[in-house]
């Protein structure tokens, strides 16, 4: 993977990769903080966070894919067509006109004849995939809680049993009858075997709990609700409230704002616009277009005020325009890739370079890219620097902004947030012990568990 690809991926607010990295830091921090109070709590936290992370990152994409292969296939509609293209009738007609293949064009025509049905299918896909993902998380949570409860119960009962055995053995030895009476030994062996069997029986459930299950962040609100609703104690409820509140703040809201702040500073302090995708800024051909001034033609072609339909047509009719090329490079515009044959499992699909009209194009994002490009070119002309010196500075600022953004979020999720949760535990009286373990101890002492 190229440096440009790495920084572009890390700086992309729509990518799951930076989310996975941030979540991993959060898992490590939460588990470490829990280990300060209890090893059992740390184990419970690790299972919970890893299982939740697996669901959070992939379950919805998995269930959507299943829906695409079943519901949409049975109904005979192309699941790859973005329903947002139906919002503008004129743009929808353009998606038919510029369809990359005749087969895709015929499928789009069918969608146009039954728009309500297609919209209904997409709504059903969202409901089904989100509901199935939340159900998966609910099952994992129940299994985790059952595993933790059984593990702590068996451990405490075993400790209690060993204590009784030790006291009884001392008593029997003092009476010199320990060797004559084997009943106690036999009973304890049966009890030990039963305890071992309980542990073995749950091993399968533990494996299932840690099995990666796909998910998307769009149902994190549902996870938060289920976590709070299924809390086993006020201690756990407060911990989840702090964790989920901070997670939402740093993962979804502050990340993009911090990146925008760094870009604003680069623009105002260094007179360099770094709003373009890292893949564009790292591209040598893009840099050379500044040196030979060929970018001027592309910028001027784009400057004429255009309606959405006119801009959509422009994107198709001017594939060599640098703005259009950059939009494709940034994945604002997605190109059509020919489906692989059954024997091409390990090869990459062939990119035709044509725009895939099934995919949604945010035309405002294209306009913003043009605006950033024009401003960057103006700054280059005003800088008096060579193209190499100018782009070295731009790339350094872009990379630095992404690193600082990722670093600050990782620090917040992996250190600050777990620290707040730990402080809340330690500062409150009688709140250090793992509440679940404390409750089980009380029930065993009262004879409610055996």
Short mmCIF file of C-alpha atoms in Angstrom, two decimals, residues 77-78 81-93 95-96 107-122 357-360:
data_model
loop_
_atom_site.label_atom_id
_atom_site.label_comp_id
_atom_site.label_asym_id
_atom_site.label_seq_id
_atom_site.Cartn_x
_atom_site.Cartn_y
_atom_site.Cartn_z
CA UNK A 77 -33.77 -5.63 -8.99
CA UNK A 78 -30.16 -4.46 -9.08
CA UNK A 81 -28.11 0.86 -7.72
CA UNK A 82 -28.06 3.68 -5.16
CA UNK A 83 -31.60 4.70 -4.27
CA UNK A 84 -30.47 8.33 -3.76
CA UNK A 85 -30.22 8.66 -7.56
CA UNK A 86 -34.02 8.67 -7.60
CA UNK A 87 -34.19 11.96 -5.70
CA UNK A 88 -33.56 13.98 -8.88
CA UNK A 89 -35.56 12.83 -11.90
CA UNK A 90 -33.25 14.55 -14.38
CA UNK A 91 -30.15 12.96 -12.82
CA UNK A 92 -31.91 9.59 -12.80
CA UNK A 93 -32.42 9.88 -16.58
CA UNK A 95 -27.85 7.41 -15.04
CA UNK A 96 -29.70 5.51 -17.76
CA UNK A 107 -31.90 -2.85 -15.02
CA UNK A 108 -32.05 0.90 -14.34
CA UNK A 109 -35.04 1.16 -16.68
CA UNK A 110 -36.82 -1.51 -14.66
CA UNK A 111 -36.14 0.45 -11.47
CA UNK A 112 -37.58 3.56 -13.13
CA UNK A 113 -40.80 1.69 -13.90
CA UNK A 114 -41.22 0.60 -10.26
CA UNK A 115 -39.59 3.29 -8.14
CA UNK A 116 -41.89 2.81 -5.15
CA UNK A 117 -41.17 -0.90 -5.04
CA UNK A 118 -37.41 -0.30 -5.26
CA UNK A 119 -37.53 2.30 -2.49
CA UNK A 120 -39.54 -0.14 -0.38
CA UNK A 121 -36.94 -2.86 -0.89
CA UNK A 122 -34.18 -0.49 0.24
CA UNK A 357 -23.93 5.38 -12.85
CA UNK A 358 -25.44 2.97 -10.31
CA UNK A 359 -23.35 4.65 -7.63
CA UNK A 360 -24.34 7.95 -6.08
#
